PDB file of C-alpha atoms in Angstrom:
ATOM      1  CA  UNK A   1      -1.077  -1.054   6.209  1.00  0.00           C
ATOM      2  CA  UNK A   2      -3.487  -2.816   8.397  1.00  0.00           C
ATOM      3  CA  UNK A   3      -7.057  -1.693   9.433  1.00  0.00           C
ATOM      4  CA  UNK A   4      -9.532  -3.358  11.608  1.00  0.00           C
ATOM      5  CA  UNK A   5     -12.921  -4.257  10.249  1.00  0.00           C
ATOM      6  CA  UNK A   6     -14.944  -0.845  10.896  1.00  0.00           C
ATOM      7  CA  UNK A   7     -12.694   1.515  10.426  1.00  0.00           C
ATOM      8  CA  UNK A   8     -11.885   4.205   8.033  1.00  0.00           C
ATOM      9  CA  UNK A   9      -8.577   4.191   6.118  1.00  0.00           C
ATOM     10  CA  UNK A  10      -7.677   7.461   3.384  1.00  0.00           C
ATOM     11  CA  UNK A  11      -4.712   7.243   1.223  1.00  0.00           C
ATOM     12  CA  UNK A  12      -3.382  10.198  -0.436  1.00  0.00           C
ATOM     13  CA  UNK A  13      -1.703  10.012  -3.530  1.00  0.00           C
ATOM     14  CA  UNK A  14       0.365  13.495  -4.981  1.00  0.00           C
ATOM     15  CA  UNK A  15       2.570  13.958  -7.893  1.00  0.00           C
ATOM     16  CA  UNK A  16       4.910  16.898  -8.402  1.00  0.00           C
ATOM     17  CA  UNK A  17       6.046  17.403 -11.883  1.00  0.00           C
ATOM     18  CA  UNK A  18       9.356  19.540 -12.317  1.00  0.00           C
ATOM     19  CA  UNK A  19       8.852  22.440 -14.497  1.00  0.00           C
ATOM     20  CA  UNK A  20       6.282  25.560 -14.510  1.00  0.00           C
ATOM     21  CA  UNK A  21       4.563  25.114 -17.790  1.00  0.00           C
ATOM     22  CA  UNK A  22       1.068  23.797 -17.528  1.00  0.00           C
ATOM     23  CA  UNK A  23       0.445  20.340 -18.738  1.00  0.00           C
ATOM     24  CA  UNK A  24      -2.222  17.638 -18.664  1.00  0.00           C
ATOM     25  CA  UNK A  25      -2.302  15.129 -15.578  1.00  0.00           C
ATOM     26  CA  UNK A  26      -4.138  12.784 -14.533  1.00  0.00           C
ATOM     27  CA  UNK A  27      -4.686  10.505 -11.463  1.00  0.00           C
ATOM     28  CA  UNK A  28      -6.265   7.310 -11.148  1.00  0.00           C
ATOM     29  CA  UNK A  29      -7.032   4.817  -8.096  1.00  0.00           C
ATOM     30  CA  UNK A  30      -6.998   1.209  -9.127  1.00  0.00           C
ATOM     31  CA  UNK A  31      -7.824  -2.200  -6.657  1.00  0.00           C
ATOM     32  CA  UNK A  32      -6.470  -5.496  -6.942  1.00  0.00           C
ATOM     33  CA  UNK A  33      -8.132  -8.047  -5.129  1.00  0.00           C
ATOM     34  CA  UNK A  34      -5.607 -10.002  -2.392  1.00  0.00           C
ATOM     35  CA  UNK A  35      -2.842  -9.238  -4.607  1.00  0.00           C
ATOM     36  CA  UNK A  36       0.111  -9.817  -2.310  1.00  0.00           C
ATOM     37  CA  UNK A  37       2.729 -10.401  -4.446  1.00  0.00           C
ATOM     38  CA  UNK A  38       4.548  -7.521  -5.371  1.00  0.00           C
ATOM     39  CA  UNK A  39       7.600  -6.176  -3.656  1.00  0.00           C
ATOM     40  CA  UNK A  40      10.347  -3.578  -2.814  1.00  0.00           C
ATOM     41  CA  UNK A  41      12.744  -5.284  -5.473  1.00  0.00           C
ATOM     42  CA  UNK A  42      10.943  -3.284  -8.059  1.00  0.00           C
ATOM     43  CA  UNK A  43      13.586  -1.037 -10.122  1.00  0.00           C
ATOM     44  CA  UNK A  44      13.437   2.583 -10.897  1.00  0.00           C
ATOM     45  CA  UNK A  45      12.186   1.665 -14.336  1.00  0.00           C
ATOM     46  CA  UNK A  46       8.861  -0.510 -12.782  1.00  0.00           C
ATOM     47  CA  UNK A  47       7.235   3.365 -12.526  1.00  0.00           C
ATOM     48  CA  UNK A  48       7.830   4.002 -16.170  1.00  0.00           C
ATOM     49  CA  UNK A  49       5.226   1.426 -17.746  1.00  0.00           C
ATOM     50  CA  UNK A  50       4.427   0.974 -21.737  1.00  0.00           C
ATOM     51  CA  UNK A  51       1.122   1.069 -22.248  1.00  0.00           C
ATOM     52  CA  UNK A  52       0.398  -2.628 -23.230  1.00  0.00           C
ATOM     53  CA  UNK A  53       2.083  -3.604 -19.737  1.00  0.00           C
ATOM     54  CA  UNK A  54      -0.773  -1.109 -18.268  1.00  0.00           C
ATOM     55  CA  UNK A  55      -3.587  -3.021 -19.915  1.00  0.00           C
ATOM     56  CA  UNK A  56      -1.988  -6.503 -18.509  1.00  0.00           C
ATOM     57  CA  UNK A  57      -1.548  -4.887 -15.528  1.00  0.00           C
ATOM     58  CA  UNK A  58      -5.489  -3.476 -15.348  1.00  0.00           C
ATOM     59  CA  UNK A  59      -6.842  -6.764 -16.469  1.00  0.00           C
ATOM     60  CA  UNK A  60      -6.912  -8.348 -12.643  1.00  0.00           C
ATOM     61  CA  UNK A  61      -7.743  -4.712 -11.448  1.00  0.00           C
ATOM     62  CA  UNK A  62     -11.014  -2.482 -11.185  1.00  0.00           C
ATOM     63  CA  UNK A  63     -10.370   1.039 -11.696  1.00  0.00           C
ATOM     64  CA  UNK A  64     -12.084   3.208  -9.006  1.00  0.00           C
ATOM     65  CA  UNK A  65     -11.536   6.790  -9.669  1.00  0.00           C
ATOM     66  CA  UNK A  66      -9.908   8.850 -12.370  1.00  0.00           C
ATOM     67  CA  UNK A  67      -9.269  12.779 -12.047  1.00  0.00           C
ATOM     68  CA  UNK A  68      -7.925  14.630 -14.448  1.00  0.00           C
ATOM     69  CA  UNK A  69      -6.414  18.398 -14.029  1.00  0.00           C
ATOM     70  CA  UNK A  70      -4.184  21.265 -16.367  1.00  0.00           C
ATOM     71  CA  UNK A  71      -1.194  22.247 -14.332  1.00  0.00           C
ATOM     72  CA  UNK A  72       2.068  20.645 -12.874  1.00  0.00           C
ATOM     73  CA  UNK A  73       0.938  19.376  -9.832  1.00  0.00           C
ATOM     74  CA  UNK A  74      -1.957  16.770  -8.712  1.00  0.00           C
ATOM     75  CA  UNK A  75      -3.301  15.025  -5.523  1.00  0.00           C
ATOM     76  CA  UNK A  76      -6.353  12.302  -4.771  1.00  0.00           C
ATOM     77  CA  UNK A  77      -7.420  11.017  -1.519  1.00  0.00           C
ATOM     78  CA  UNK A  78      -9.184   7.819  -1.791  1.00  0.00           C
ATOM     79  CA  UNK A  79     -11.191   7.262   1.516  1.00  0.00           C
ATOM     80  CA  UNK A  80     -12.670   3.843   2.566  1.00  0.00           C
ATOM     81  CA  UNK A  81     -15.202   4.278   5.286  1.00  0.00           C
ATOM     82  CA  UNK A  82     -15.946   1.066   7.229  1.00  0.00           C
ATOM     83  CA  UNK A  83     -13.342  -1.362   5.640  1.00  0.00           C
ATOM     84  CA  UNK A  84     -14.458  -5.210   5.698  1.00  0.00           C
ATOM     85  CA  UNK A  85     -12.516  -8.314   5.345  1.00  0.00           C
ATOM     86  CA  UNK A  86     -13.484  -7.861   1.654  1.00  0.00           C
ATOM     87  CA  UNK A  87     -11.583  -4.398   1.123  1.00  0.00           C
ATOM     88  CA  UNK A  88      -8.380  -6.214   1.628  1.00  0.00           C
ATOM     89  CA  UNK A  89      -6.168  -5.961  -1.159  1.00  0.00           C
ATOM     90  CA  UNK A  90      -3.746  -3.875  -3.052  1.00  0.00           C
ATOM     91  CA  UNK A  91      -4.718  -0.360  -3.615  1.00  0.00           C
ATOM     92  CA  UNK A  92      -2.347   1.884  -6.822  1.00  0.00           C
ATOM     93  CA  UNK A  93      -2.255   5.322  -7.546  1.00  0.00           C
ATOM     94  CA  UNK A  94      -0.873   5.948 -11.527  1.00  0.00           C
ATOM     95  CA  UNK A  95      -0.104   8.665 -12.697  1.00  0.00           C
ATOM     96  CA  UNK A  96      -0.159   9.912 -15.933  1.00  0.00           C
ATOM     97  CA  UNK A  97       1.967  12.691 -16.855  1.00  0.00           C
ATOM     98  CA  UNK A  98       2.070  14.709 -20.943  1.00  0.00           C
ATOM     99  CA  UNK A  99       4.639  16.872 -19.786  1.00  0.00           C
ATOM    100  CA  UNK A 100       6.361  16.164 -22.751  1.00  0.00           C
ATOM    101  CA  UNK A 101       3.691  15.199 -25.239  1.00  0.00           C
ATOM    102  CA  UNK A 102       3.567  11.484 -24.510  1.00  0.00           C
ATOM    103  CA  UNK A 103       2.172   9.616 -21.744  1.00  0.00           C
ATOM    104  CA  UNK A 104       4.537   8.960 -18.965  1.00  0.00           C
ATOM    105  CA  UNK A 105       3.122   6.613 -16.445  1.00  0.00           C
ATOM    106  CA  UNK A 106       3.972   6.545 -12.257  1.00  0.00           C
ATOM    107  CA  UNK A 107       2.456   4.629  -9.919  1.00  0.00           C
ATOM    108  CA  UNK A 108       2.319   3.922  -5.973  1.00  0.00           C
ATOM    109  CA  UNK A 109       0.945   0.740  -4.508  1.00  0.00           C
ATOM    110  CA  UNK A 110      -0.276  -0.375  -0.943  1.00  0.00           C
ATOM    111  CA  UNK A 111      -1.344  -3.330   0.379  1.00  0.00           C
ATOM    112  CA  UNK A 112      -4.222  -2.835   2.839  1.00  0.00           C
ATOM    113  CA  UNK A 113      -5.042  -5.607   5.176  1.00  0.00           C
ATOM    114  CA  UNK A 114      -8.433  -5.617   7.047  1.00  0.00           C
ATOM    115  CA  UNK A 115      -8.129  -7.513  10.537  1.00  0.00           C
ATOM    116  CA  UNK A 116     -10.742  -8.666  12.551  1.00  0.00           C
ATOM    117  CA  UNK A 117     -13.073  -5.585  14.519  1.00  0.00           C
ATOM    118  CA  UNK A 118     -11.637  -5.091  17.865  1.00  0.00           C
ATOM    119  CA  UNK A 119     -13.839  -5.812  20.727  1.00  0.00           C
ATOM    120  CA  UNK A 120     -13.052  -4.623  24.180  1.00  0.00           C
ATOM    121  CA  UNK A 121     -10.250  -2.182  23.176  1.00  0.00           C
ATOM    122  CA  UNK A 122     -10.506   1.591  22.824  1.00  0.00           C
ATOM    123  CA  UNK A 123     -11.939   2.339  19.292  1.00  0.00           C
ATOM    124  CA  UNK A 124      -9.296   4.186  17.326  1.00  0.00           C
ATOM    125  CA  UNK A 125     -10.274   5.173  13.687  1.00  0.00           C
ATOM    126  CA  UNK A 126      -8.094   5.455  10.723  1.00  0.00           C
ATOM    127  CA  UNK A 127      -4.864   3.409  10.375  1.00  0.00           C
ATOM    128  CA  UNK A 128      -1.301   4.398   9.396  1.00  0.00           C
ATOM    129  CA  UNK A 129       1.500   3.135   8.023  1.00  0.00           C
ATOM    130  CA  UNK A 130       4.862   3.328   5.648  1.00  0.00           C
ATOM    131  CA  UNK A 131       3.795   2.549   1.954  1.00  0.00           C
ATOM    132  CA  UNK A 132       5.713   1.013  -0.717  1.00  0.00           C
ATOM    133  CA  UNK A 133       6.527   3.460  -3.429  1.00  0.00           C
ATOM    134  CA  UNK A 134       7.980   3.100  -6.557  1.00  0.00           C
ATOM    135  CA  UNK A 135      10.790   5.424  -7.045  1.00  0.00           C
ATOM    136  CA  UNK A 136       9.848   8.645  -9.709  1.00  0.00           C
ATOM    137  CA  UNK A 137      11.252   9.481 -13.255  1.00  0.00           C
ATOM    138  CA  UNK A 138      13.504  12.542 -13.215  1.00  0.00           C
ATOM    139  CA  UNK A 139      10.222  14.262 -14.736  1.00  0.00           C
ATOM    140  CA  UNK A 140       8.533  14.600 -11.244  1.00  0.00           C
ATOM    141  CA  UNK A 141       7.935  12.559  -7.753  1.00  0.00           C
ATOM    142  CA  UNK A 142       5.301  11.168  -6.445  1.00  0.00           C
ATOM    143  CA  UNK A 143       3.941  10.383  -2.897  1.00  0.00           C
ATOM    144  CA  UNK A 144       1.582   7.921  -1.124  1.00  0.00           C
ATOM    145  CA  UNK A 145       0.748   8.193   2.301  1.00  0.00           C
ATOM    146  CA  UNK A 146      -1.911   6.562   4.334  1.00  0.00           C
ATOM    147  CA  UNK A 147      -3.988   7.743   7.512  1.00  0.00           C
ATOM    148  CA  UNK A 148      -7.395   7.880   9.041  1.00  0.00           C
ATOM    149  CA  UNK A 149      -9.643  10.082  10.901  1.00  0.00           C
ATOM    150  CA  UNK A 150      -8.603   9.701  13.785  1.00  0.00           C
ATOM    151  CA  UNK A 151      -5.664  11.372  15.835  1.00  0.00           C
ATOM    152  CA  UNK A 152      -2.655   9.407  13.885  1.00  0.00           C
ATOM    153  CA  UNK A 153      -1.073  11.776  11.280  1.00  0.00           C
ATOM    154  CA  UNK A 154      -0.679  10.186   7.985  1.00  0.00           C
ATOM    155  CA  UNK A 155       2.981   9.041   7.129  1.00  0.00           C
ATOM    156  CA  UNK A 156       4.523   9.637   4.135  1.00  0.00           C
ATOM    157  CA  UNK A 157       7.515   8.588   2.177  1.00  0.00           C
ATOM    158  CA  UNK A 158       9.819  10.362  -0.544  1.00  0.00           C
ATOM    159  CA  UNK A 159      11.886   8.878  -3.039  1.00  0.00           C
ATOM    160  CA  UNK A 160      14.452  10.617  -4.852  1.00  0.00           C
ATOM    161  CA  UNK A 161      16.014   8.939  -8.072  1.00  0.00           C
ATOM    162  CA  UNK A 162      19.553   8.769  -7.120  1.00  0.00           C
ATOM    163  CA  UNK A 163      20.435  10.292 -11.030  1.00  0.00           C
ATOM    164  CA  UNK A 164      18.183  13.386 -10.508  1.00  0.00           C
ATOM    165  CA  UNK A 165      20.842  16.580 -10.400  1.00  0.00           C
ATOM    166  CA  UNK A 166      21.804  17.519  -6.847  1.00  0.00           C
ATOM    167  CA  UNK A 167      20.748  14.179  -5.231  1.00  0.00           C
ATOM    168  CA  UNK A 168      22.865  11.874  -3.837  1.00  0.00           C
ATOM    169  CA  UNK A 169      21.253   8.662  -3.207  1.00  0.00           C
ATOM    170  CA  UNK A 170      17.990   7.699  -2.553  1.00  0.00           C
ATOM    171  CA  UNK A 171      16.230  10.008  -0.046  1.00  0.00           C
ATOM    172  CA  UNK A 172      12.868   9.200   2.245  1.00  0.00           C
ATOM    173  CA  UNK A 173      11.354  11.544   4.463  1.00  0.00           C
ATOM    174  CA  UNK A 174       8.523  10.990   6.838  1.00  0.00           C
ATOM    175  CA  UNK A 175       7.045  13.775   9.190  1.00  0.00           C
TER     176      UNK A 175
END
């Protein structure tokens, strides 16, 4: 996604578990400075990370926030006010799902590019763009959207794993 310097940016991440019993969920926001080398070519299994892989991924990253709940759904918005070129980089939302007694890790990420401030053009706060999304596991689905405080509503993408019962192929939705 692209925003101009001085704009406000909002990224929303949510996770919907499968099933009604309550269990522990944790949502984390991470920042990896100027990390453009991730691609859409990650496999479905990439959303399931072992603890050692999580630790390796965190070596070059900074944890921004952590929210914990007991339930089957979790969501959190990351708001960046008056972005600067130094805010450019990869923002990653990680959800830790303890639904079956052991931790399952799900992640989605987006690269924020900060363009120079617009001079003569009318200012529009906020930015909206489709986001990279790692397909969810059969235990739930993850969602990442971006938007700002202006008139542009955030776009959202949902990717279903083709192995989920009753689903054929991958499905994307955008309001």
